[in-house]
Short mmCIF file of C-alpha atoms (C1' of nucleotides) in Angstrom, two decimals:
data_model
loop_
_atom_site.label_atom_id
_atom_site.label_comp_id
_atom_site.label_asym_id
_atom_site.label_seq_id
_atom_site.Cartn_x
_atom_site.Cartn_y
_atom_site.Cartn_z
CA UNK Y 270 -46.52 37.69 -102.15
CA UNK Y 271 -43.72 38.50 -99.74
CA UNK Y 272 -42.71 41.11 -101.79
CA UNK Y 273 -45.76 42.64 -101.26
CA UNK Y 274 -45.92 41.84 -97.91
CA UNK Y 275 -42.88 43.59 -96.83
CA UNK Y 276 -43.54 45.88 -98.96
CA UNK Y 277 -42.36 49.27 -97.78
CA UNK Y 278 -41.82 47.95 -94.53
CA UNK Y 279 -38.46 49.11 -93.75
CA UNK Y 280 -38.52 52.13 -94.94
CA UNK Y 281 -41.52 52.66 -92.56
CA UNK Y 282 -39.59 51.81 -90.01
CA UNK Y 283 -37.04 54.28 -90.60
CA UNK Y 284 -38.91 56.36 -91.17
CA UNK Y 285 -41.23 55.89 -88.10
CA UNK Y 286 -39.76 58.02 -85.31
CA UNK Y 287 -38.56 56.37 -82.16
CA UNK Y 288 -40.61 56.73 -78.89
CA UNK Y 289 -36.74 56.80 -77.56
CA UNK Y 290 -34.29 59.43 -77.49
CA UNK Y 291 -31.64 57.44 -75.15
CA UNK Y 292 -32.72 54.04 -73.99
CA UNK Y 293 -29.83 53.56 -72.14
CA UNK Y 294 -31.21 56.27 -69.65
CA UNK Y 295 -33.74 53.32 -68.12
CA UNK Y 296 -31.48 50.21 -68.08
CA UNK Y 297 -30.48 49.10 -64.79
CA UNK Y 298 -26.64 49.70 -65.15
CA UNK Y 299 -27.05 53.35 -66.07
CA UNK Y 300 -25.45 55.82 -63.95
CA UNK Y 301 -27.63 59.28 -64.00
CA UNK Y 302 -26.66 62.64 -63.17
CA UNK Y 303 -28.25 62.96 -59.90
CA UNK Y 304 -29.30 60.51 -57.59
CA UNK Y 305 -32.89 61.85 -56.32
CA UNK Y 306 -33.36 60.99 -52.41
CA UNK Y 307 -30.78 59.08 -51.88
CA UNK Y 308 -28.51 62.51 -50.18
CA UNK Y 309 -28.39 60.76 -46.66
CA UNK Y 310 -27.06 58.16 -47.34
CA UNK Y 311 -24.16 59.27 -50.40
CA UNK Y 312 -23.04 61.97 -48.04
CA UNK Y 313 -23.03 58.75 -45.33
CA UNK Y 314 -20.95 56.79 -47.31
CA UNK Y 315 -18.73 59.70 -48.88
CA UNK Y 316 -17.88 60.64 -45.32
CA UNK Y 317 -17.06 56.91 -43.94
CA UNK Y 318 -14.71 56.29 -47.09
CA UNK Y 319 -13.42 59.55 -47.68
CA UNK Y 320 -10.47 59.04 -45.29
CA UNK Y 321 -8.95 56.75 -47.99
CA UNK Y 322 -7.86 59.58 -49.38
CA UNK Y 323 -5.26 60.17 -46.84
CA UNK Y 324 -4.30 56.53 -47.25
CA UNK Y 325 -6.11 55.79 -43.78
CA UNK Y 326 -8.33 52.79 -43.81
CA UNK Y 327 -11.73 53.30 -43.87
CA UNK Y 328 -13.92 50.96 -41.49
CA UNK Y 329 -15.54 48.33 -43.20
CA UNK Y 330 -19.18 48.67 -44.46
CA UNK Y 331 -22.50 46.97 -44.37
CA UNK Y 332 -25.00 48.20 -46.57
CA UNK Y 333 -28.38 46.58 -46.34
CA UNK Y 334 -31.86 47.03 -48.05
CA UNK Y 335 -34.25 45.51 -50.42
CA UNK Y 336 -33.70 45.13 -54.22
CA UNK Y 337 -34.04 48.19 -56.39
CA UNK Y 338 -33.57 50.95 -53.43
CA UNK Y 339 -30.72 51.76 -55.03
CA UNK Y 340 -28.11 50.59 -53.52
CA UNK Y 341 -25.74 49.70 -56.14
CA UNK Y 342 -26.77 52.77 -57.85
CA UNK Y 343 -25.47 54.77 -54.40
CA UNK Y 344 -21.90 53.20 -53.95
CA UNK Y 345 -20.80 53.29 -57.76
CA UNK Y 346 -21.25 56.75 -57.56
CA UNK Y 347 -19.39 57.34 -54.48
CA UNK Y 348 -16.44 55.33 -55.92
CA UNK Y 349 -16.64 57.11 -59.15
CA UNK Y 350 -16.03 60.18 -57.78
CA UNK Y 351 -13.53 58.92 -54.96
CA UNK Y 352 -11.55 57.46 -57.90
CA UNK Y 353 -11.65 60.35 -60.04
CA UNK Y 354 -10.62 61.92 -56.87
CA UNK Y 355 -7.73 59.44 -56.18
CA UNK Y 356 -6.51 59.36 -59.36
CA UNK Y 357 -6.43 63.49 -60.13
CA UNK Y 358 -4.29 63.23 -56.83
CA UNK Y 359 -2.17 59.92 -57.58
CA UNK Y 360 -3.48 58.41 -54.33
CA UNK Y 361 -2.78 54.38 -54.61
CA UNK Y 362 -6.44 53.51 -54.48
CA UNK Y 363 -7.83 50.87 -55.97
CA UNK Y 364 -11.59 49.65 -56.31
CA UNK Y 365 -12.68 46.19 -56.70
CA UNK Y 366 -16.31 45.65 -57.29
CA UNK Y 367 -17.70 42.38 -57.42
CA UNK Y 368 -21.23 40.64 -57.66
CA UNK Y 369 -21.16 37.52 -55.53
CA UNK Y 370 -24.57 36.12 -57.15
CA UNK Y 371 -23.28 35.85 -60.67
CA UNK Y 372 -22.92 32.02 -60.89
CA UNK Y 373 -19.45 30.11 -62.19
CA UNK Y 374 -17.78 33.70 -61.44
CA UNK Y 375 -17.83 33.66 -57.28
CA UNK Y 376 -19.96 30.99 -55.81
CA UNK Y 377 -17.30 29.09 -53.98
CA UNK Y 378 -14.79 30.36 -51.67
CA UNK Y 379 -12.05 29.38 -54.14
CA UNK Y 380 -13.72 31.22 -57.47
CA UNK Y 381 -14.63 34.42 -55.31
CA UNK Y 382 -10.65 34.73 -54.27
CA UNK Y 383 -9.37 34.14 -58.11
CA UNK Y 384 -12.12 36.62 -58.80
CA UNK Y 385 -10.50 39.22 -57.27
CA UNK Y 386 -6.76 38.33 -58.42
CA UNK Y 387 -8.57 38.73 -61.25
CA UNK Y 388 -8.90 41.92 -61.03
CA UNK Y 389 -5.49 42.89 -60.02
CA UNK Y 390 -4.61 41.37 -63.51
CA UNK Y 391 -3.61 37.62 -62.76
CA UNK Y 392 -4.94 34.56 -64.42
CA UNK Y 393 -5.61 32.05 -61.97
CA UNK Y 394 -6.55 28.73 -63.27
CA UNK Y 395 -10.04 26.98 -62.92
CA UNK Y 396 -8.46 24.17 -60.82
CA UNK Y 397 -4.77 22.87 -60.13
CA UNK Y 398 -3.85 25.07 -57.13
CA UNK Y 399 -4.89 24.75 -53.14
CA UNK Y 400 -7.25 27.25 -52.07
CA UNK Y 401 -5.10 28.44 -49.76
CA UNK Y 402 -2.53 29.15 -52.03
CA UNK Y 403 -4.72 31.48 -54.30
CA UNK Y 404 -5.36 33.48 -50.94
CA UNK Y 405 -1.07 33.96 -50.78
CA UNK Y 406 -1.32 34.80 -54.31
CA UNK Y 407 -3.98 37.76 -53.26
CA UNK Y 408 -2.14 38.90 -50.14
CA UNK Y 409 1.00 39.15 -51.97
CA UNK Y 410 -0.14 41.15 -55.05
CA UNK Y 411 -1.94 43.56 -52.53
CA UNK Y 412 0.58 43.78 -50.67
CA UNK Y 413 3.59 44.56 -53.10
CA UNK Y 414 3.01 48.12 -52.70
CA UNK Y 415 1.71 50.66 -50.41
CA UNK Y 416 -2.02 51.04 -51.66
CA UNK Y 417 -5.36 50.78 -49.96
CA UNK Y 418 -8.05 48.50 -51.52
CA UNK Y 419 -11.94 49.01 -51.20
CA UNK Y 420 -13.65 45.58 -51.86
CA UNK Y 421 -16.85 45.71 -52.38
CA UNK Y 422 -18.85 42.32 -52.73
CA UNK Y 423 -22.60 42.72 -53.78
CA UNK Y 424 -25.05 40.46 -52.62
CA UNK Y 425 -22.92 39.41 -49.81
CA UNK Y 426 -26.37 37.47 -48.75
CA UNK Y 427 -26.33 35.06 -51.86
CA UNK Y 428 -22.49 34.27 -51.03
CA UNK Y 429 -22.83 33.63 -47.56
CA UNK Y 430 -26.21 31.60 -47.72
CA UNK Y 431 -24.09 29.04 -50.20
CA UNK Y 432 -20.70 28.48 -49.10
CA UNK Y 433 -20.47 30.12 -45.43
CA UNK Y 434 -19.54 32.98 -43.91
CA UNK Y 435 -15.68 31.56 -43.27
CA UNK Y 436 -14.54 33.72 -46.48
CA UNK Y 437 -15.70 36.45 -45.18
CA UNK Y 438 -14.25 35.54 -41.48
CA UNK Y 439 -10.64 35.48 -43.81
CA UNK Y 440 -10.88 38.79 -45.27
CA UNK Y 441 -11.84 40.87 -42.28
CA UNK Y 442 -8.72 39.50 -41.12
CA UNK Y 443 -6.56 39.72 -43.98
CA UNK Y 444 -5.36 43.36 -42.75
CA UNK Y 445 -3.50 41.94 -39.66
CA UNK Y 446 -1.30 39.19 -42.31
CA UNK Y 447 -0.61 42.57 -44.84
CA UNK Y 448 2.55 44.78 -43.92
CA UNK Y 449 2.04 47.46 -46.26
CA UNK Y 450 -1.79 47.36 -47.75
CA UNK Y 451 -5.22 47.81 -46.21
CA UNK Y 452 -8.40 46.68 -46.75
CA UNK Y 453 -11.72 47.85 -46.51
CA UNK Y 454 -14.92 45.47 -46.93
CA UNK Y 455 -17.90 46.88 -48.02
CA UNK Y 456 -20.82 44.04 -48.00
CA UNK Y 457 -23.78 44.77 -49.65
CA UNK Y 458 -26.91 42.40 -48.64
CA UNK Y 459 -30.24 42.75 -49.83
CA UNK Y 460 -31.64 40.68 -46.68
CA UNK Y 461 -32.05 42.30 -43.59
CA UNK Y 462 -31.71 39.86 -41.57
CA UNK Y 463 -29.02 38.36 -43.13
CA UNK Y 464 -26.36 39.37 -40.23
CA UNK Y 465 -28.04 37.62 -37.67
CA UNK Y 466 -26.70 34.34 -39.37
CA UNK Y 467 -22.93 35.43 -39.13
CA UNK Y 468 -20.31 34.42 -36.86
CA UNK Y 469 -20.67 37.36 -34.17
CA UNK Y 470 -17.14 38.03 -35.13
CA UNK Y 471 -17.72 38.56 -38.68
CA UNK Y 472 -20.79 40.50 -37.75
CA UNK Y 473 -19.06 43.06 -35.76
CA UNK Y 474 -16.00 43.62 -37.69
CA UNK Y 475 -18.29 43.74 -41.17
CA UNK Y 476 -21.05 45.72 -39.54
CA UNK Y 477 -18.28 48.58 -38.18
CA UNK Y 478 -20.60 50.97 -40.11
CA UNK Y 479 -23.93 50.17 -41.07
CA UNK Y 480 -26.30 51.71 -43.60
CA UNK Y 481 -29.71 51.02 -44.52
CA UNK Y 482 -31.81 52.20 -47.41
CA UNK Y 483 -35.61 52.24 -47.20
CA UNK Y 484 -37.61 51.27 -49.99
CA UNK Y 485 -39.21 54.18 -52.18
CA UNK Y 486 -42.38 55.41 -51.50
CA UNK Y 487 -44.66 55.97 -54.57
CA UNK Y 488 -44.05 60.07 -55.02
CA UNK Y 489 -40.03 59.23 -54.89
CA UNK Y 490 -40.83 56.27 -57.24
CA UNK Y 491 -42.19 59.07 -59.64
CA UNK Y 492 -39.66 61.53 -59.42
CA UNK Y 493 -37.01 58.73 -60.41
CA UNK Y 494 -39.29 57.32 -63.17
CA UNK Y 495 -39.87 61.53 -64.60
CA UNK Y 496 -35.84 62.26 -64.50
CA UNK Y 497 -35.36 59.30 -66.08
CA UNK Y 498 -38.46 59.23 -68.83
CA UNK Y 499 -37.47 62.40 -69.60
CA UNK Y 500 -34.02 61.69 -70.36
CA UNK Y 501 -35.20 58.46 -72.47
CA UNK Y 502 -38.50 59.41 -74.03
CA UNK Y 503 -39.12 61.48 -76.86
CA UNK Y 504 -41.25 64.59 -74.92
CA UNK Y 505 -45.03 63.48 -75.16
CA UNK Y 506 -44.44 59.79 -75.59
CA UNK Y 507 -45.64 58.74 -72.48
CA UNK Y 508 -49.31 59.08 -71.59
CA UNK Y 509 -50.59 60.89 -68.79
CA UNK Y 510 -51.21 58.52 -65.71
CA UNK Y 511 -48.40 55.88 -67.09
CA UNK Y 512 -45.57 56.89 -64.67
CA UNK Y 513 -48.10 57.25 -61.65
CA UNK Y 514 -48.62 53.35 -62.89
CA UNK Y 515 -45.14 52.12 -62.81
CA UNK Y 516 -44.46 53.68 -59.31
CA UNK Y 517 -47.83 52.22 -58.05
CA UNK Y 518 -46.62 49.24 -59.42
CA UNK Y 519 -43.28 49.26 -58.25
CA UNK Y 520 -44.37 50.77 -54.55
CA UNK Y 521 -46.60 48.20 -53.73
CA UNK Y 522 -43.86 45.61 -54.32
CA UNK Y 523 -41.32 46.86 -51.88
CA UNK Y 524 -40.26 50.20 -53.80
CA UNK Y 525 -38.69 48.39 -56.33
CA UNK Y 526 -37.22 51.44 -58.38
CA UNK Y 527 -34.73 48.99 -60.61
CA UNK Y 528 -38.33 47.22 -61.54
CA UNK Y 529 -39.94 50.36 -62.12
CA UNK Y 530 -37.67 51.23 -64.55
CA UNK Y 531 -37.75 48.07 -65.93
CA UNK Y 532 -41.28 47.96 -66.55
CA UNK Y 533 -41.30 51.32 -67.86
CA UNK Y 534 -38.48 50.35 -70.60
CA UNK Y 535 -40.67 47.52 -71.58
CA UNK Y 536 -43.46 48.78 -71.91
CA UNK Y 537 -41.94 51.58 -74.16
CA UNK Y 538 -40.38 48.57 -76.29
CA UNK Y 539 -44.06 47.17 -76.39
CA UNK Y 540 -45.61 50.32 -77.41
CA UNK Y 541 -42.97 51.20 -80.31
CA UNK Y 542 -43.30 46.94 -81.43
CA UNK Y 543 -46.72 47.07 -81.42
CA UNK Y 544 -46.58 50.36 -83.55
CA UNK Y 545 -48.44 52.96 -81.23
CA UNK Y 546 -47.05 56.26 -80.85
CA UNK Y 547 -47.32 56.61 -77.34
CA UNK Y 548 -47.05 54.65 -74.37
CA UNK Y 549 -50.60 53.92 -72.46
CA UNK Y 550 -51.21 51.78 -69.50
CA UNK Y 551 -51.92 48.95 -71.57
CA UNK Y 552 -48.58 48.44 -72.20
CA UNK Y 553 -47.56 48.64 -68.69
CA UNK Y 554 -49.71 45.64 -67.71
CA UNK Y 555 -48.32 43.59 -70.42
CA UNK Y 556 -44.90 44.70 -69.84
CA UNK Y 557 -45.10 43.53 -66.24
CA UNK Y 558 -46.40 39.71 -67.33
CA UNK Y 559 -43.23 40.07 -69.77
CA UNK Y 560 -40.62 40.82 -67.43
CA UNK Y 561 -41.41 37.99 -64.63
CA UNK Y 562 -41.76 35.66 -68.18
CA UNK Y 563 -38.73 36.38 -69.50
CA UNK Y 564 -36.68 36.27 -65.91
CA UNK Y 565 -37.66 32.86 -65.04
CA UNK Y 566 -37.15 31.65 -68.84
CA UNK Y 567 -33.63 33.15 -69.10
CA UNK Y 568 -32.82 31.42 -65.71
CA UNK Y 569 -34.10 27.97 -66.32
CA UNK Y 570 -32.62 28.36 -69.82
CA UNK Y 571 -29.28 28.73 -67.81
CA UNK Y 572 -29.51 26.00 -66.16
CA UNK Y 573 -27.54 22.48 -66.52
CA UNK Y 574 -29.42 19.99 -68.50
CA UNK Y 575 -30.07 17.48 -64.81
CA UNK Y 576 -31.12 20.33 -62.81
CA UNK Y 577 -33.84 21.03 -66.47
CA UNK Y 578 -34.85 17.81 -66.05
CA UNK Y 579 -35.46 18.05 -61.87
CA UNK Y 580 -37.93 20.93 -62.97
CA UNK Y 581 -39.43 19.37 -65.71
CA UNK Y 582 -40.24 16.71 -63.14
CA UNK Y 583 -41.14 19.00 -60.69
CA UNK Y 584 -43.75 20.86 -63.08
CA UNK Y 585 -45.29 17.24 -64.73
CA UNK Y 586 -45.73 16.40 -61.01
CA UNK Y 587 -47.69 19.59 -60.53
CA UNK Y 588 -49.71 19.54 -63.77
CA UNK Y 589 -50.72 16.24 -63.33
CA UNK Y 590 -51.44 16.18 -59.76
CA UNK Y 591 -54.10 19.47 -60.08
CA UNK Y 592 -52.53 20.14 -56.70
CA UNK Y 593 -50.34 23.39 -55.71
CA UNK Y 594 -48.16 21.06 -53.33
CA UNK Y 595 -46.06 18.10 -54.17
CA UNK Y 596 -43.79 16.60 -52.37
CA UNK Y 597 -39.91 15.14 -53.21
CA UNK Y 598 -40.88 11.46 -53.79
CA UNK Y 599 -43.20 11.86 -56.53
CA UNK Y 600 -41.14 14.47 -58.04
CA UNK Y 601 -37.65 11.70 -57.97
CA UNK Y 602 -40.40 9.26 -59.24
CA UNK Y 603 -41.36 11.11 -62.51
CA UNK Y 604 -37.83 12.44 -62.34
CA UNK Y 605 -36.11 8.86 -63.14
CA UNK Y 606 -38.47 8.13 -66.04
CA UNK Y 607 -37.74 11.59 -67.40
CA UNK Y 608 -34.18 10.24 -67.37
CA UNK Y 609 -35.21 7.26 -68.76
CA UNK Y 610 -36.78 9.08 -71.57
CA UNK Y 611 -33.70 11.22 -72.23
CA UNK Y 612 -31.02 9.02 -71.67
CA UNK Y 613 -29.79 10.92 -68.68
CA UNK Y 614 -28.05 9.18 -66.11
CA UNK Y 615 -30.02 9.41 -62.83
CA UNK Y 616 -28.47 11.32 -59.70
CA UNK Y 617 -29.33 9.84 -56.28
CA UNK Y 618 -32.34 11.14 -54.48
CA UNK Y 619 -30.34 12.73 -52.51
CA UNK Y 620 -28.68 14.85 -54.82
CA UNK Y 621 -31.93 15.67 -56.51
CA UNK Y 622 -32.77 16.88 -52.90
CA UNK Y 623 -29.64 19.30 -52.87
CA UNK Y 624 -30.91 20.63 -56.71
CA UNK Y 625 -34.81 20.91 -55.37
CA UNK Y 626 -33.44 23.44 -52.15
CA UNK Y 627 -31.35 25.51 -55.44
CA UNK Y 628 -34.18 26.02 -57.06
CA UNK Y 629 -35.84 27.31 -54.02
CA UNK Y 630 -33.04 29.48 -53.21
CA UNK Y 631 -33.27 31.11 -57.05
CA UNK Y 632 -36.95 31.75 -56.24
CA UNK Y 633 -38.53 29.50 -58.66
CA UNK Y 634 -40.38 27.56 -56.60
CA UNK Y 635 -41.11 27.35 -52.77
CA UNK Y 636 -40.17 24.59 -50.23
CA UNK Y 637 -40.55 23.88 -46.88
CA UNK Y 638 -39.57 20.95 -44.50
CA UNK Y 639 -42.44 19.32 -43.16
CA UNK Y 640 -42.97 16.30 -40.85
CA UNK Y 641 -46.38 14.31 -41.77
CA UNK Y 642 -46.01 12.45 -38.88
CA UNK Y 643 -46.36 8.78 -39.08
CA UNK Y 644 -46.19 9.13 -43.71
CA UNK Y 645 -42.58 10.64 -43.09
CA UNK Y 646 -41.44 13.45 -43.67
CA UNK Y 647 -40.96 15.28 -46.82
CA UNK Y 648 -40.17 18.81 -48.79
CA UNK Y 649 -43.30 20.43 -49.62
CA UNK Y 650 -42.85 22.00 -53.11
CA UNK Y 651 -45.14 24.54 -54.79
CA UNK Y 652 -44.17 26.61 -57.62
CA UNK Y 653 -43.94 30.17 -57.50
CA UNK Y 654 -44.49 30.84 -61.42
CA UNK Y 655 -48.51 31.71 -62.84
CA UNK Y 656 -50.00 27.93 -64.36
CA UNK Y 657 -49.89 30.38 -68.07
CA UNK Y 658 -46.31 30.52 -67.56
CA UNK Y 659 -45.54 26.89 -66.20
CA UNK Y 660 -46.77 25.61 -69.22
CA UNK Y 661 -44.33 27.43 -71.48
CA UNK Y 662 -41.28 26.64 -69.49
CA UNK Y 663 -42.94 23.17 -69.17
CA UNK Y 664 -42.43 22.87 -73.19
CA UNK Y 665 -39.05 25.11 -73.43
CA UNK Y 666 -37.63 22.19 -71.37
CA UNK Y 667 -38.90 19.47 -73.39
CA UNK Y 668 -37.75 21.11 -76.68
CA UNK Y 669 -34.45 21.70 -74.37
CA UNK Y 670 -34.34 17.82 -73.11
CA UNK Y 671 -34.83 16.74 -76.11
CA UNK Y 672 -38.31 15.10 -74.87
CA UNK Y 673 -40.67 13.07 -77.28
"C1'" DC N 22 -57.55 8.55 -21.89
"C1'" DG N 23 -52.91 9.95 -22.14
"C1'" DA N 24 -47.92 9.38 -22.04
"C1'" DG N 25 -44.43 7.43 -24.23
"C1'" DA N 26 -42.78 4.37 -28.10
"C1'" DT N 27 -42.92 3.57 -32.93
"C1'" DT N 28 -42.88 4.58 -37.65
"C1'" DC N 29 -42.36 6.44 -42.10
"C1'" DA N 30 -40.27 9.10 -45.89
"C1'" DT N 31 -37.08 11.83 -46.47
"C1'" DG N 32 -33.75 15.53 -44.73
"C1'" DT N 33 -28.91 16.17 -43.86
"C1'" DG N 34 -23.98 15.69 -42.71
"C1'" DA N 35 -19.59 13.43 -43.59
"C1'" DA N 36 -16.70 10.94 -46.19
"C1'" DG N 37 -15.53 8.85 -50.42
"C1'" DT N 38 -15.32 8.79 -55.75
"C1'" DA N 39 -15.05 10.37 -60.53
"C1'" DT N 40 -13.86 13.87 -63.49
"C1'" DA N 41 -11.74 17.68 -65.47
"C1'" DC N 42 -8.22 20.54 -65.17
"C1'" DC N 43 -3.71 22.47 -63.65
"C1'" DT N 44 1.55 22.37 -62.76
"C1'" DT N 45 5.69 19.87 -62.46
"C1'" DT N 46 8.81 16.55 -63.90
"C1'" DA N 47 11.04 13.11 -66.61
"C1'" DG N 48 12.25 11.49 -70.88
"C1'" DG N 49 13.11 11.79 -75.61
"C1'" DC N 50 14.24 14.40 -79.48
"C1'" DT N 51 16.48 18.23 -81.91
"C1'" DT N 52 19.90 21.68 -82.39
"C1'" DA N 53 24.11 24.18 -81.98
"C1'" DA N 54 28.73 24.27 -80.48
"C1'" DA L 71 25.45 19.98 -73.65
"C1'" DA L 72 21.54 22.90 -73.97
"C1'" DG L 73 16.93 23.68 -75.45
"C1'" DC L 74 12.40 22.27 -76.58
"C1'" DC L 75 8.38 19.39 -76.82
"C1'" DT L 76 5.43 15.68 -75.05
"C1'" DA L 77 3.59 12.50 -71.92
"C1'" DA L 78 3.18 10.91 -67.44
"C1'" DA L 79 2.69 11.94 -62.57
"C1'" DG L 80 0.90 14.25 -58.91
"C1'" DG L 81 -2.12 17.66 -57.10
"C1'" DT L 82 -6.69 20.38 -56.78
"C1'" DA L 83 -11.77 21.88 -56.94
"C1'" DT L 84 -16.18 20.43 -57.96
"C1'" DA L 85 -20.15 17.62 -58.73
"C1'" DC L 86 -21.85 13.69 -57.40
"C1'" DT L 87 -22.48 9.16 -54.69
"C1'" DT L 88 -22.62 6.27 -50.56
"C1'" DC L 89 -23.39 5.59 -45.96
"C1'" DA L 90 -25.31 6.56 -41.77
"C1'" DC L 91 -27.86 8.94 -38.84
"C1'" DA L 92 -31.41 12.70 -37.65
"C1'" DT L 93 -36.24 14.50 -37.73
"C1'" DG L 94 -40.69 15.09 -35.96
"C1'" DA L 95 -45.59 14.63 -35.80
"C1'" DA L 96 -49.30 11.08 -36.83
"C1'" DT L 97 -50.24 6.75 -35.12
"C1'" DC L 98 -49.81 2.84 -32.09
"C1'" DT L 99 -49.31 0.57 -27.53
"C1'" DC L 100 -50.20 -0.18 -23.15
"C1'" DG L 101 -50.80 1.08 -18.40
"C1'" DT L 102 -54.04 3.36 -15.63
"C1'" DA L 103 -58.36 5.62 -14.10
#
DNA sequence: CGAGATTCATGTGAAGTATACCTTTAGGCTTAA
DNA sequence: AAGCCTAAAGGTATACTTCACATGAATCTCGTA
């Protein structure tokens, strides 16, 4: 019967021609040809940076704008052609490019700094050495030769929110402790109003330049989505009215191009699963429950087995209650017989307090202080995730716990 | 009736602890002269 | 005597705990109209 079943199945598939040409052309790390409306601000950046070139130090940078207006997208491209530049000419350049919201790579003061020895080339150990000491180690490889270095630290907002703003008070400074070296900062932040809770200090010397990127509108949403479709697709794979779609889509939720193309790619992967032969709107609607389903899945999948069972409480609390607001006592109520359950040792409430504000800050669910007057006072939790989807996580946690 | 005191349930900061990991150092063993 | 390996010692960052105090509006208390 399987036989059968499979029967000729592969060969279909081979057979069966890709919706794709190059899929690569609509993941989010792909570098295209052009960058379509974006000229301000490249030539903007270009001409801040460009007097590297002559070894002068460029001022320091702060780029600011919402996800998916391309920011990212903008300053790789400078720097790949400033390097390409730099190195044609043998100008001691180098580039350090680092992503501060990547978790166990630079979310303390101490990993960010042996992130970038890193990158020069030198191992720095987990633990063992002073803090302190791993910033001599930094200055001193920098500063062994003449050379100027561009650092570039993406979501600066995620960085600063956790640890402080003092690392970045350190390396604005760092050029007055170097002899030979310079550096340049240049902070990327997709919060606008993230400056206004620096140190005035580090706000003026980070925010020497300043550059902000608007969201797309809808028509510049479509002439990103067409370059790139037509680079990925196979010509007539797409239906008419599907890329108008994604950019309405993406538009209405802050010109979101990097989820435009997202959607776009998965709904392609949909369409060529589910064997049609062309891409329809249909796909783009379930290609846009997919993506927030698989996001929040792959994050609480990352996540350390206490801070699982904090949100397992969190959503039995919810489910059970019928209500869209709980609060932190009933959640560390279910939360210690979850433990119980699992053999987990408990943390202290307070501790479960510090997980509850993580999750908030990695969008999962929402919180808010609130005084109820004389009944205390209390962290008002709702979740942020459709009751479909809560469900699903609800059971990927107790397979993952190890419940029942 | 209203101003001020009280109260509750938890937020939050600081300091201390446990753990895991790192480097250095001391001691013991082996090896070569 | 020199070289090498191992174990102990001493140091660090991080996750967590303990302790103590802060919060802030609903409710209570009590003086006053």
């Amino acid at each position: 019967m399987v036989q059968q079943a499979l029967d000729g199945f592969f060969e279909k598939y081979i057979e069966k021609k890709s919706l794709f040409l190059n899929k690569k052309a609509l993941q989010s790390f792909y570098s295209p040809q052009t960058i379509l409306h974006r000229e301000p601000q490249i030539t903007q950046i270009a001409s801040i940076l460009a007097p590297s070139l002559k070894l002068e130090k460029p001022s320091n940078i702060f780029i600011y704008g919402k996800t998916g207006t391309g920011k990212t997208l903008t300053i790789r491209y400078v720097i790949n052609e400033l390097m390409r530049v730099a190195s044609e000419q043998n100008i001691p350049l180098h580039l350090i490019y680092i992503n501060c919201k990547l978790k166990k790579v630079s979310d303390t003061e101490y990993r960010l700094i042996a992130q970038l020895v890193k990158e020069f080339g030198e191992a720095i150990p987990s633990t063992g050495i002073p803090t302190q000491e791993v910033y001599q180690i930094f200055f001193r490889i920098i500063d062994n030769k003449t050379q100027l270095v561009i650092l570039i630290l993406d979501e600066i907002d995620c960085l600063v929110e956790k640890i402080g703003d003092e690392i970045l008070y350190n390396l604005t400074r760092i050029n007055s402790d170097l002899t030979q070296a310079r550096v340049s900062l240049v902070g990327i932040s997709n919060s606008l109003f993230f400056t206004n809770y620096l140190d005035p200090r580090v706000k003026s010397s980070l925010g020497e330049e300043e550059i902000s990127f608007a969201p797309y509108n809808a028509l510049q949403l479509q002439d990103i989505l067409r370059e790139r479709a037509a680079e990925a697709f196979r010509p007539g794979a797409i239906e008419p009215g599907v890329i108008e779609k994604c950019s309405a889509y993406a538009a209405h939720d802050h010109g979101d191009a990097r989820r435009a193309l997202e959607l776009l790619r998965v709904a392609g992967e949909l369409a060529e699963r589910s064997g049609s032969l062309v891409v329809s709107i249909a796909h783009i609607d379930e290609a846009e429950d997919k993506i927030e389903r698989d996001r929040v899945i792959d994050v609480v999948k990352m996540q350390p087995k206490q801070f699982q069972a904090v949100l397992y409480s969190i959503l039995s609390v919810c489910a059970s209650k019928k209500r869209e607001i709980i609060c932190t006592g009933e959640v560390y109520d279910i939360y210690k017989t979850v433990c119980m359950k699992t053999g987990l040792r408990p943390l202290t409430q307070r501790r479960v307090s510090d997980v509850i504000a993580e999750f908030d800050l990695l969008g999962i669910i929402n919180t808010k202080v609130i005084s109820k007057g004389r009944y205390g006072r209390t962290r008002e939790i709702s979740l942020i995730v459709p009751p479909g989807l809560s469900g699903k996580i609800k059971n990927l946690l107790e397979s993952g716990l190890d419940l029942q």
